[in-house]
């Protein structure tokens, strides 16, 4: 292994992770510096709809697509969402496995699963990009950051697919690409839309709390017979 | 060449200054969290009724507000505004353009909020943005007029005290004639009552029958009730204009009146935004811890039936009816099962509307839209979604627990020639009331007379 690859797998990643962590901490403190609104009124809605139920229901929204009309009626998009995010999680995990637990990748099945998942996520990234540029509604709401973040993640997922076997027999370029991209990704994330996962617990917590307190969550619906 | 800072108009400057005061953690979360996934797009009736026009997409509209936050508060937007489409306002024209989006293209119905996987509550920060513009006097004419009436006269339709009291007296007389009972009254400012009943000024001005129907129900139920001579308006234009000061002040008048009368419970007549404001939002706007119970009249009527205080005969309401959920009731206060339960008790042919409850579509007259005549053509065009929903039920009558929805629905029914009627639960319950004459008179002796014109 070259010194450059060793540096990219270790020092560079550690520095990028440290930077991301620091910026995230600052970000969370900044968010918490805004006062939280308070509900003074007595709860409304049916008995059994409480703020805590609302919060759990709200947090679970992402795993319960049948509960939200937009997810229920666009199930293919939801499926894409799942594949894409699972792929990202696997690709991130890979950046820890290669330097700290490379033995795991000696198992061919682990490599295959990693490649299938990140490869599928990469394909979804391409589909998402096509949707973003071809759908006029998506174009209207997209910013350069939206396009760039999506392209960055899609290419990075592709590099993760190539890096998964952790082999330098054919050279190091694919591993170098993957680790340099991972470092860039970690540094860029706090300044981009990719940091949305940091806000998800907050927004859904507060929305769920209000909706639970007011008896709206869990949603009640009577289906057409 | 020296770089020159673009000058801002006084109003634009003030809007940005006040943005700080309006932000809370929930709002900041919603401003930060949008990933532009587009899942909320077709949750909005404006989008569905205007296919192809991307400017109606909730995320697009939200970004018109979000860009200010990004440009002035968020680090990426401050340094590289073009990268995240951050932007600012400089002229009064910029603010007017924003006004046409936040007042004209959104009824704050919260349907997109409920459909956002990230939990972005656009309707809430759209209201916040309305408040910012209102604070510098930029708002639709109707919003200015109604707000002024509510500040100055104490109710949003400018109903004078004498007219209000006269209407109550007139309704009491009608009831006496109908029930052939001269003791029937609408008590005013009676102390220590179990129920203080508050109404929408629309009832005084255009629909006094709802007051008489409610009075009839209270009378038959043997309720110890009263109506306040002042502070009786439970509607609150602060909800629509985003003006928390107005919202708090209006509700405080009513709360303080109930306290002065030592009322045990405030019952709020059927009005979505009135119920949401008085019951849910105004204690927060006015920072007022309300010491008495508050209840929708829908729940009161249902309770009377369950307690056997009134009897109803559903065969008096046999025409097919459907129920329209007001956004404020269903999506912001969880009031959607009780009206259905009551409707099924007083009507023989109830047909569900789809989607329903918290997923229902707005009547398109919400968010104060009925007072903004400059956007009427757009409102009626967007009402196509509701019109199709109504038509699909095959009902002859639409029932709703909201005066605003009554107006919105009536307008769209006329526009789309649906030939349906709109009514409220109070009217159906009153119509289904079984009145046992002998027992009634004895129970009413202790009620005070209407003090029309005194108060
Ligand atoms: S669904 Fe939510 S995150 Fe997606 S575009 Fe709409 S507001 Fe933004
Ligand atoms: S709040 Fe209602 S009207 Fe406004 S954008 Fe969302 S769905 Fe449309």
Short mmCIF file of N, CA and C in Angstrom, two decimals, chain A residues 10-174:
data_model
loop_
_atom_site.label_atom_id
_atom_site.label_comp_id
_atom_site.label_asym_id
_atom_site.label_seq_id
_atom_site.Cartn_x
_atom_site.Cartn_y
_atom_site.Cartn_z
N UNK A 10 -6.50 6.76 6.58
CA UNK A 10 -6.43 7.05 8.01
C UNK A 10 -6.47 8.54 8.33
N UNK A 11 -5.36 9.20 8.23
CA UNK A 11 -5.28 10.60 8.65
C UNK A 11 -6.36 11.49 8.01
N UNK A 12 -6.46 11.32 6.70
CA UNK A 12 -7.40 12.18 5.97
C UNK A 12 -8.84 11.96 6.47
N UNK A 13 -9.19 10.69 6.64
CA UNK A 13 -10.55 10.38 7.11
C UNK A 13 -10.77 10.91 8.52
N UNK A 14 -9.76 10.70 9.36
CA UNK A 14 -9.90 11.14 10.76
C UNK A 14 -10.06 12.66 10.83
N UNK A 15 -9.25 13.35 10.03
CA UNK A 15 -9.34 14.82 10.03
C UNK A 15 -10.71 15.26 9.52
N UNK A 16 -11.16 14.62 8.44
CA UNK A 16 -12.45 15.01 7.85
C UNK A 16 -13.60 14.72 8.83
N UNK A 17 -13.51 13.56 9.48
CA UNK A 17 -14.55 13.20 10.46
C UNK A 17 -14.57 14.17 11.63
N UNK A 18 -13.37 14.50 12.11
CA UNK A 18 -13.25 15.44 13.23
C UNK A 18 -13.85 16.79 12.85
N UNK A 19 -13.54 17.23 11.63
CA UNK A 19 -14.07 18.51 11.16
C UNK A 19 -15.59 18.47 11.09
N UNK A 20 -16.11 17.38 10.50
CA UNK A 20 -17.56 17.26 10.37
C UNK A 20 -18.23 17.25 11.75
N UNK A 21 -17.64 16.49 12.67
CA UNK A 21 -18.20 16.39 14.02
C UNK A 21 -18.26 17.75 14.70
N UNK A 22 -17.15 18.50 14.54
CA UNK A 22 -17.06 19.82 15.17
C UNK A 22 -18.13 20.76 14.60
N UNK A 23 -18.22 20.74 13.27
CA UNK A 23 -19.19 21.64 12.63
C UNK A 23 -20.61 21.24 13.02
N UNK A 24 -20.85 19.94 13.13
CA UNK A 24 -22.18 19.47 13.54
C UNK A 24 -22.51 19.94 14.95
N UNK A 25 -21.54 19.84 15.83
CA UNK A 25 -21.79 20.26 17.22
C UNK A 25 -22.16 21.75 17.24
N UNK A 26 -21.39 22.53 16.49
CA UNK A 26 -21.69 23.97 16.43
C UNK A 26 -23.11 24.18 15.88
N UNK A 27 -23.43 23.41 14.85
CA UNK A 27 -24.74 23.52 14.21
C UNK A 27 -25.87 23.20 15.20
N UNK A 28 -25.67 22.15 15.97
CA UNK A 28 -26.72 21.76 16.92
C UNK A 28 -26.89 22.82 18.00
N UNK A 29 -25.77 23.34 18.49
CA UNK A 29 -25.86 24.41 19.49
C UNK A 29 -26.57 25.64 18.92
N UNK A 30 -26.28 25.91 17.67
CA UNK A 30 -26.92 27.06 17.00
C UNK A 30 -28.43 26.85 16.92
N UNK A 31 -28.81 25.63 16.53
CA UNK A 31 -30.24 25.31 16.42
C UNK A 31 -30.91 25.41 17.80
N UNK A 32 -30.20 24.90 18.80
CA UNK A 32 -30.77 24.94 20.16
C UNK A 32 -30.81 26.36 20.73
N UNK A 33 -30.05 27.27 20.12
CA UNK A 33 -30.06 28.65 20.64
C UNK A 33 -31.40 29.33 20.34
N UNK A 34 -32.18 28.79 19.41
CA UNK A 34 -33.52 29.34 19.17
C UNK A 34 -34.46 28.73 20.20
N UNK A 35 -35.28 29.56 20.78
CA UNK A 35 -36.17 29.03 21.83
C UNK A 35 -37.24 28.12 21.20
N UNK A 36 -37.60 27.10 21.98
CA UNK A 36 -38.64 26.18 21.49
C UNK A 36 -40.00 26.77 21.85
N UNK A 37 -40.94 26.73 20.91
CA UNK A 37 -42.28 27.23 21.20
C UNK A 37 -42.96 26.33 22.22
N UNK A 38 -43.87 26.91 22.98
CA UNK A 38 -44.53 26.13 24.04
C UNK A 38 -46.03 26.08 23.79
N UNK A 39 -46.63 24.93 24.05
CA UNK A 39 -48.09 24.78 23.91
C UNK A 39 -48.71 25.06 25.28
N UNK A 40 -49.49 26.13 25.38
CA UNK A 40 -50.10 26.46 26.66
C UNK A 40 -51.49 25.88 26.83
N UNK A 41 -52.10 25.52 25.72
CA UNK A 41 -53.49 25.10 25.82
C UNK A 41 -53.62 23.65 26.26
N UNK A 42 -54.82 23.29 26.68
CA UNK A 42 -55.07 21.88 27.04
C UNK A 42 -55.05 21.05 25.76
N UNK A 43 -54.67 19.77 25.86
CA UNK A 43 -54.62 18.96 24.64
C UNK A 43 -55.99 18.82 23.97
N UNK A 44 -55.96 18.59 22.68
CA UNK A 44 -57.22 18.36 21.96
C UNK A 44 -57.19 16.96 21.34
N UNK A 45 -58.27 16.59 20.73
CA UNK A 45 -58.31 15.31 20.02
C UNK A 45 -58.79 14.17 20.89
N UNK A 46 -58.78 13.00 20.28
CA UNK A 46 -59.30 11.83 20.97
C UNK A 46 -58.36 11.37 22.07
N UNK A 47 -58.92 10.72 23.10
CA UNK A 47 -58.03 10.22 24.15
C UNK A 47 -57.04 9.22 23.53
N UNK A 48 -55.86 9.18 24.08
CA UNK A 48 -54.88 8.23 23.53
C UNK A 48 -53.96 8.86 22.51
N UNK A 49 -54.26 10.10 22.09
CA UNK A 49 -53.33 10.79 21.20
C UNK A 49 -52.53 11.76 22.07
N UNK A 50 -51.32 11.35 22.40
CA UNK A 50 -50.50 12.14 23.31
C UNK A 50 -49.26 12.65 22.58
N UNK A 51 -48.58 13.66 23.17
CA UNK A 51 -47.36 14.14 22.51
C UNK A 51 -46.35 13.02 22.30
N UNK A 52 -46.17 12.14 23.29
CA UNK A 52 -45.14 11.11 23.09
C UNK A 52 -45.53 10.12 21.98
N UNK A 53 -46.80 9.79 21.91
CA UNK A 53 -47.23 8.93 20.79
C UNK A 53 -47.02 9.64 19.47
N UNK A 54 -47.33 10.93 19.48
CA UNK A 54 -47.14 11.73 18.27
C UNK A 54 -45.69 11.76 17.84
N UNK A 55 -44.79 11.89 18.82
CA UNK A 55 -43.35 11.95 18.50
C UNK A 55 -42.89 10.62 17.90
N UNK A 56 -43.25 9.53 18.53
CA UNK A 56 -42.82 8.22 18.02
C UNK A 56 -43.40 7.96 16.63
N UNK A 57 -44.66 8.30 16.49
CA UNK A 57 -45.33 8.13 15.20
C UNK A 57 -44.61 8.96 14.13
N UNK A 58 -44.27 10.17 14.52
CA UNK A 58 -43.62 11.09 13.60
C UNK A 58 -42.22 10.59 13.21
N UNK A 59 -41.46 10.15 14.18
CA UNK A 59 -40.12 9.63 13.89
C UNK A 59 -40.21 8.40 12.99
N UNK A 60 -41.26 7.61 13.20
CA UNK A 60 -41.39 6.37 12.43
C UNK A 60 -41.89 6.61 11.01
N UNK A 61 -42.21 7.87 10.72
CA UNK A 61 -42.82 8.17 9.41
C UNK A 61 -42.04 7.58 8.25
N UNK A 62 -40.75 7.62 8.37
CA UNK A 62 -39.89 7.20 7.27
C UNK A 62 -39.94 5.68 7.05
N UNK A 63 -40.34 4.97 8.10
CA UNK A 63 -40.41 3.50 7.98
C UNK A 63 -41.84 3.00 7.85
N UNK A 64 -42.79 3.92 7.83
CA UNK A 64 -44.20 3.52 7.74
C UNK A 64 -44.88 4.27 6.58
N UNK A 65 -44.48 3.94 5.36
CA UNK A 65 -44.95 4.72 4.22
C UNK A 65 -46.46 4.70 4.03
N UNK A 66 -47.12 3.65 4.54
CA UNK A 66 -48.57 3.57 4.37
C UNK A 66 -49.30 4.65 5.18
N UNK A 67 -48.60 5.24 6.14
CA UNK A 67 -49.23 6.24 7.00
C UNK A 67 -49.27 7.64 6.37
N UNK A 68 -48.45 7.87 5.36
CA UNK A 68 -48.39 9.21 4.78
C UNK A 68 -48.83 9.14 3.32
N UNK A 69 -49.81 9.94 2.98
CA UNK A 69 -50.37 9.87 1.63
C UNK A 69 -49.30 10.00 0.54
N UNK A 70 -48.38 10.94 0.73
CA UNK A 70 -47.38 11.18 -0.32
C UNK A 70 -46.47 9.97 -0.52
N UNK A 71 -46.18 9.23 0.54
CA UNK A 71 -45.31 8.06 0.42
C UNK A 71 -46.10 6.86 -0.10
N UNK A 72 -47.31 6.77 0.38
CA UNK A 72 -48.19 5.66 0.01
C UNK A 72 -48.50 5.69 -1.50
N UNK A 73 -48.75 6.89 -2.01
CA UNK A 73 -49.16 6.99 -3.41
C UNK A 73 -47.97 7.05 -4.37
N UNK A 74 -46.79 7.24 -3.83
CA UNK A 74 -45.60 7.25 -4.72
C UNK A 74 -44.64 6.21 -4.19
N UNK A 75 -45.11 4.99 -4.17
CA UNK A 75 -44.35 3.94 -3.51
C UNK A 75 -43.00 3.67 -4.18
N UNK A 76 -42.94 3.82 -5.49
CA UNK A 76 -41.67 3.58 -6.18
C UNK A 76 -40.61 4.59 -5.75
N UNK A 77 -41.05 5.81 -5.56
CA UNK A 77 -40.10 6.84 -5.08
C UNK A 77 -39.65 6.51 -3.67
N UNK A 78 -40.58 6.00 -2.89
CA UNK A 78 -40.22 5.62 -1.51
C UNK A 78 -39.18 4.49 -1.54
N UNK A 79 -39.42 3.53 -2.43
CA UNK A 79 -38.48 2.41 -2.55
C UNK A 79 -37.09 2.92 -2.95
N UNK A 80 -37.09 3.86 -3.86
CA UNK A 80 -35.81 4.47 -4.28
C UNK A 80 -35.12 5.13 -3.09
N UNK A 81 -35.94 5.81 -2.30
CA UNK A 81 -35.40 6.48 -1.11
C UNK A 81 -34.71 5.46 -0.20
N UNK A 82 -35.39 4.31 0.02
CA UNK A 82 -34.84 3.29 0.91
C UNK A 82 -33.52 2.75 0.36
N UNK A 83 -33.52 2.39 -0.92
CA UNK A 83 -32.31 1.82 -1.53
C UNK A 83 -31.16 2.82 -1.46
N UNK A 84 -31.47 4.06 -1.78
CA UNK A 84 -30.43 5.09 -1.81
C UNK A 84 -29.81 5.29 -0.43
N UNK A 85 -30.67 5.39 0.57
CA UNK A 85 -30.16 5.67 1.92
C UNK A 85 -29.45 4.46 2.53
N UNK A 86 -29.94 3.27 2.22
CA UNK A 86 -29.25 2.07 2.71
C UNK A 86 -27.87 2.02 2.05
N UNK A 87 -27.82 2.33 0.76
CA UNK A 87 -26.55 2.34 0.02
C UNK A 87 -25.56 3.31 0.64
N UNK A 88 -26.06 4.50 0.98
CA UNK A 88 -25.17 5.52 1.60
C UNK A 88 -24.65 5.01 2.94
N UNK A 89 -25.54 4.40 3.72
CA UNK A 89 -25.11 3.88 5.03
C UNK A 89 -24.04 2.81 4.87
N UNK A 90 -24.23 1.94 3.88
CA UNK A 90 -23.25 0.86 3.65
C UNK A 90 -21.93 1.46 3.16
N UNK A 91 -22.01 2.44 2.28
CA UNK A 91 -20.78 3.06 1.75
C UNK A 91 -20.00 3.76 2.86
N UNK A 92 -20.70 4.36 3.80
CA UNK A 92 -20.02 5.00 4.93
C UNK A 92 -19.36 3.93 5.80
N UNK A 93 -20.11 2.87 6.06
CA UNK A 93 -19.56 1.79 6.88
C UNK A 93 -18.29 1.22 6.25
N UNK A 94 -18.32 1.14 4.93
CA UNK A 94 -17.16 0.61 4.21
C UNK A 94 -15.90 1.43 4.48
N UNK A 95 -16.09 2.74 4.65
CA UNK A 95 -14.92 3.60 4.89
C UNK A 95 -14.30 3.33 6.27
N UNK A 96 -15.01 2.65 7.12
CA UNK A 96 -14.45 2.23 8.42
C UNK A 96 -13.91 0.80 8.34
N UNK A 97 -14.61 -0.03 7.56
CA UNK A 97 -14.20 -1.44 7.47
C UNK A 97 -12.83 -1.56 6.80
N UNK A 98 -12.64 -0.84 5.70
CA UNK A 98 -11.38 -1.00 4.96
C UNK A 98 -10.17 -0.68 5.85
N UNK A 99 -10.14 0.46 6.54
CA UNK A 99 -8.93 0.70 7.36
C UNK A 99 -8.90 -0.07 8.68
N UNK A 100 -10.07 -0.32 9.30
CA UNK A 100 -10.05 -0.87 10.66
C UNK A 100 -10.46 -2.35 10.77
N UNK A 101 -11.11 -2.88 9.75
CA UNK A 101 -11.52 -4.30 9.82
C UNK A 101 -11.48 -4.95 8.46
N UNK A 102 -10.34 -4.85 7.77
CA UNK A 102 -10.29 -5.34 6.38
C UNK A 102 -10.56 -6.83 6.27
N UNK A 103 -10.36 -7.55 7.39
CA UNK A 103 -10.58 -8.99 7.38
C UNK A 103 -12.00 -9.34 6.94
N UNK A 104 -12.93 -8.49 7.28
CA UNK A 104 -14.34 -8.73 6.92
C UNK A 104 -14.53 -8.87 5.42
N UNK A 105 -13.71 -8.15 4.69
CA UNK A 105 -13.88 -8.14 3.23
C UNK A 105 -13.20 -9.33 2.55
N UNK A 106 -12.60 -10.20 3.37
CA UNK A 106 -12.06 -11.43 2.79
C UNK A 106 -13.21 -12.41 2.49
N UNK A 107 -14.32 -12.16 3.13
CA UNK A 107 -15.51 -12.97 2.86
C UNK A 107 -16.18 -12.44 1.58
N UNK A 108 -16.20 -13.29 0.58
CA UNK A 108 -16.73 -12.89 -0.73
C UNK A 108 -18.18 -12.44 -0.70
N UNK A 109 -18.98 -13.05 0.20
CA UNK A 109 -20.40 -12.67 0.26
C UNK A 109 -20.55 -11.24 0.76
N UNK A 110 -19.74 -10.86 1.74
CA UNK A 110 -19.82 -9.49 2.28
C UNK A 110 -19.51 -8.50 1.16
N UNK A 111 -18.49 -8.81 0.39
CA UNK A 111 -18.11 -7.92 -0.72
C UNK A 111 -19.25 -7.84 -1.73
N UNK A 112 -19.82 -8.99 -2.05
CA UNK A 112 -20.89 -9.02 -3.05
C UNK A 112 -22.10 -8.20 -2.59
N UNK A 113 -22.49 -8.42 -1.32
CA UNK A 113 -23.65 -7.67 -0.79
C UNK A 113 -23.35 -6.17 -0.83
N UNK A 114 -22.15 -5.80 -0.40
CA UNK A 114 -21.78 -4.37 -0.40
C UNK A 114 -21.86 -3.81 -1.82
N UNK A 115 -21.36 -4.56 -2.76
CA UNK A 115 -21.36 -4.07 -4.14
C UNK A 115 -22.78 -3.97 -4.71
N UNK A 116 -23.60 -4.97 -4.37
CA UNK A 116 -24.98 -4.94 -4.88
C UNK A 116 -25.72 -3.73 -4.30
N UNK A 117 -25.56 -3.55 -2.98
CA UNK A 117 -26.30 -2.45 -2.32
C UNK A 117 -25.81 -1.09 -2.81
N UNK A 118 -24.51 -0.88 -2.82
CA UNK A 118 -24.01 0.44 -3.25
C UNK A 118 -24.25 0.64 -4.75
N UNK A 119 -24.14 -0.44 -5.51
CA UNK A 119 -24.40 -0.34 -6.95
C UNK A 119 -25.85 0.03 -7.22
N UNK A 120 -26.78 -0.62 -6.47
CA UNK A 120 -28.20 -0.30 -6.64
C UNK A 120 -28.47 1.15 -6.24
N UNK A 121 -27.83 1.57 -5.16
CA UNK A 121 -28.01 2.95 -4.70
C UNK A 121 -27.48 3.93 -5.75
N UNK A 122 -26.39 3.55 -6.37
CA UNK A 122 -25.81 4.40 -7.42
C UNK A 122 -26.79 4.51 -8.59
N UNK A 123 -27.39 3.38 -8.96
CA UNK A 123 -28.38 3.39 -10.04
C UNK A 123 -29.57 4.28 -9.67
N UNK A 124 -29.99 4.19 -8.40
CA UNK A 124 -31.10 5.05 -7.95
C UNK A 124 -30.67 6.52 -8.03
N UNK A 125 -29.41 6.77 -7.69
CA UNK A 125 -28.89 8.14 -7.79
C UNK A 125 -29.06 8.67 -9.21
N UNK A 126 -28.77 7.80 -10.19
CA UNK A 126 -28.92 8.22 -11.59
C UNK A 126 -30.40 8.51 -11.89
N UNK A 127 -31.28 7.60 -11.41
CA UNK A 127 -32.72 7.82 -11.63
C UNK A 127 -33.19 9.12 -10.99
N UNK A 128 -32.68 9.37 -9.79
CA UNK A 128 -33.07 10.60 -9.08
C UNK A 128 -32.58 11.83 -9.83
N UNK A 129 -31.41 11.72 -10.41
CA UNK A 129 -30.88 12.85 -11.17
C UNK A 129 -31.76 13.11 -12.39
N UNK A 130 -32.12 12.01 -13.06
CA UNK A 130 -32.98 12.15 -14.25
C UNK A 130 -34.30 12.82 -13.85
N UNK A 131 -34.86 12.37 -12.72
CA UNK A 131 -36.12 12.96 -12.25
C UNK A 131 -35.93 14.46 -11.96
N UNK A 132 -34.82 14.77 -11.33
CA UNK A 132 -34.60 16.17 -10.94
C UNK A 132 -34.46 17.09 -12.15
N UNK A 133 -33.85 16.58 -13.22
CA UNK A 133 -33.69 17.46 -14.38
C UNK A 133 -34.88 17.41 -15.35
N UNK A 134 -35.61 16.28 -15.32
CA UNK A 134 -36.67 16.17 -16.32
C UNK A 134 -38.05 16.62 -15.81
N UNK A 135 -38.27 16.55 -14.51
CA UNK A 135 -39.57 16.94 -13.96
C UNK A 135 -39.57 18.45 -13.70
N UNK A 136 -40.47 19.18 -14.37
CA UNK A 136 -40.44 20.65 -14.22
C UNK A 136 -40.62 21.12 -12.77
N UNK A 137 -41.41 20.38 -11.99
CA UNK A 137 -41.59 20.78 -10.57
C UNK A 137 -40.28 20.62 -9.81
N UNK A 138 -39.57 19.53 -10.13
CA UNK A 138 -38.30 19.30 -9.44
C UNK A 138 -37.26 20.34 -9.86
N UNK A 139 -37.27 20.66 -11.15
CA UNK A 139 -36.32 21.68 -11.63
C UNK A 139 -36.58 23.01 -10.93
N UNK A 140 -37.87 23.32 -10.77
CA UNK A 140 -38.22 24.62 -10.20
C UNK A 140 -37.75 24.76 -8.75
N UNK A 141 -37.67 23.65 -8.05
CA UNK A 141 -37.29 23.76 -6.64
C UNK A 141 -35.81 23.41 -6.39
N UNK A 142 -35.09 23.05 -7.45
CA UNK A 142 -33.70 22.61 -7.24
C UNK A 142 -32.71 23.75 -7.28
N UNK A 143 -31.70 23.62 -6.43
CA UNK A 143 -30.62 24.61 -6.40
C UNK A 143 -29.34 23.92 -6.87
N UNK A 144 -28.30 24.67 -7.18
CA UNK A 144 -27.02 24.02 -7.55
C UNK A 144 -26.59 23.00 -6.50
N UNK A 145 -26.83 23.31 -5.23
CA UNK A 145 -26.46 22.36 -4.16
C UNK A 145 -27.21 21.03 -4.32
N UNK A 146 -28.49 21.10 -4.72
CA UNK A 146 -29.26 19.86 -4.90
C UNK A 146 -28.64 18.99 -5.99
N UNK A 147 -28.30 19.62 -7.10
CA UNK A 147 -27.70 18.84 -8.20
C UNK A 147 -26.34 18.31 -7.80
N UNK A 148 -25.54 19.20 -7.22
CA UNK A 148 -24.17 18.80 -6.90
C UNK A 148 -24.16 17.68 -5.87
N UNK A 149 -24.98 17.82 -4.82
CA UNK A 149 -25.01 16.80 -3.76
C UNK A 149 -25.40 15.45 -4.33
N UNK A 150 -26.38 15.47 -5.24
CA UNK A 150 -26.84 14.21 -5.81
C UNK A 150 -25.76 13.58 -6.69
N UNK A 151 -25.11 14.41 -7.51
CA UNK A 151 -24.06 13.88 -8.38
C UNK A 151 -22.90 13.37 -7.51
N UNK A 152 -22.56 14.15 -6.51
CA UNK A 152 -21.45 13.76 -5.61
C UNK A 152 -21.72 12.39 -4.99
N UNK A 153 -22.92 12.23 -4.45
CA UNK A 153 -23.25 10.97 -3.78
C UNK A 153 -23.31 9.81 -4.77
N UNK A 154 -23.83 10.08 -5.96
CA UNK A 154 -23.96 9.00 -6.95
C UNK A 154 -22.57 8.51 -7.38
N UNK A 155 -21.69 9.46 -7.65
CA UNK A 155 -20.33 9.08 -8.06
C UNK A 155 -19.61 8.39 -6.90
N UNK A 156 -19.82 8.93 -5.73
CA UNK A 156 -19.17 8.35 -4.53
C UNK A 156 -19.66 6.91 -4.30
N UNK A 157 -20.97 6.68 -4.52
CA UNK A 157 -21.50 5.32 -4.38
C UNK A 157 -20.87 4.39 -5.41
N UNK A 158 -20.64 4.93 -6.60
CA UNK A 158 -20.00 4.12 -7.63
C UNK A 158 -18.58 3.76 -7.19
N UNK A 159 -17.89 4.75 -6.63
CA UNK A 159 -16.51 4.49 -6.17
C UNK A 159 -16.51 3.48 -5.03
N UNK A 160 -17.57 3.51 -4.20
CA UNK A 160 -17.66 2.54 -3.10
C UNK A 160 -17.85 1.13 -3.66
N UNK A 161 -18.61 1.02 -4.75
CA UNK A 161 -18.83 -0.30 -5.38
C UNK A 161 -17.49 -0.86 -5.87
N UNK A 162 -16.70 0.02 -6.45
CA UNK A 162 -15.40 -0.43 -6.95
C UNK A 162 -14.42 -0.73 -5.81
N UNK A 163 -14.55 0.03 -4.72
CA UNK A 163 -13.58 -0.12 -3.62
C UNK A 163 -13.89 -1.32 -2.72
N UNK A 164 -15.11 -1.81 -2.78
CA UNK A 164 -15.54 -2.85 -1.84
C UNK A 164 -14.62 -4.08 -1.75
N UNK A 165 -14.07 -4.59 -2.85
CA UNK A 165 -13.19 -5.77 -2.71
C UNK A 165 -11.89 -5.45 -1.97
N UNK A 166 -11.55 -4.18 -1.80
CA UNK A 166 -10.33 -3.73 -1.09
C UNK A 166 -9.10 -4.42 -1.67
N UNK A 167 -9.02 -4.43 -2.97
CA UNK A 167 -7.89 -5.10 -3.62
C UNK A 167 -7.04 -4.06 -4.35
N UNK A 168 -5.70 -4.22 -4.22
CA UNK A 168 -4.84 -3.28 -4.94
C UNK A 168 -4.10 -3.96 -6.10
N UNK A 169 -4.62 -5.12 -6.45
CA UNK A 169 -3.97 -5.87 -7.53
C UNK A 169 -3.96 -5.09 -8.85
N UNK A 170 -5.06 -4.39 -9.10
CA UNK A 170 -5.16 -3.63 -10.36
C UNK A 170 -4.71 -2.17 -10.16
N UNK A 171 -4.09 -1.87 -9.07
CA UNK A 171 -3.69 -0.49 -8.77
C UNK A 171 -4.51 0.06 -7.61
N UNK A 172 -4.18 1.30 -7.23
CA UNK A 172 -4.82 1.89 -6.04
C UNK A 172 -5.83 2.99 -6.37
N UNK A 173 -5.91 3.34 -7.63
CA UNK A 173 -6.69 4.53 -8.00
C UNK A 173 -8.14 4.49 -7.50
N UNK A 174 -8.76 3.30 -7.57
CA UNK A 174 -10.18 3.22 -7.17
C UNK A 174 -10.33 3.42 -5.66
#
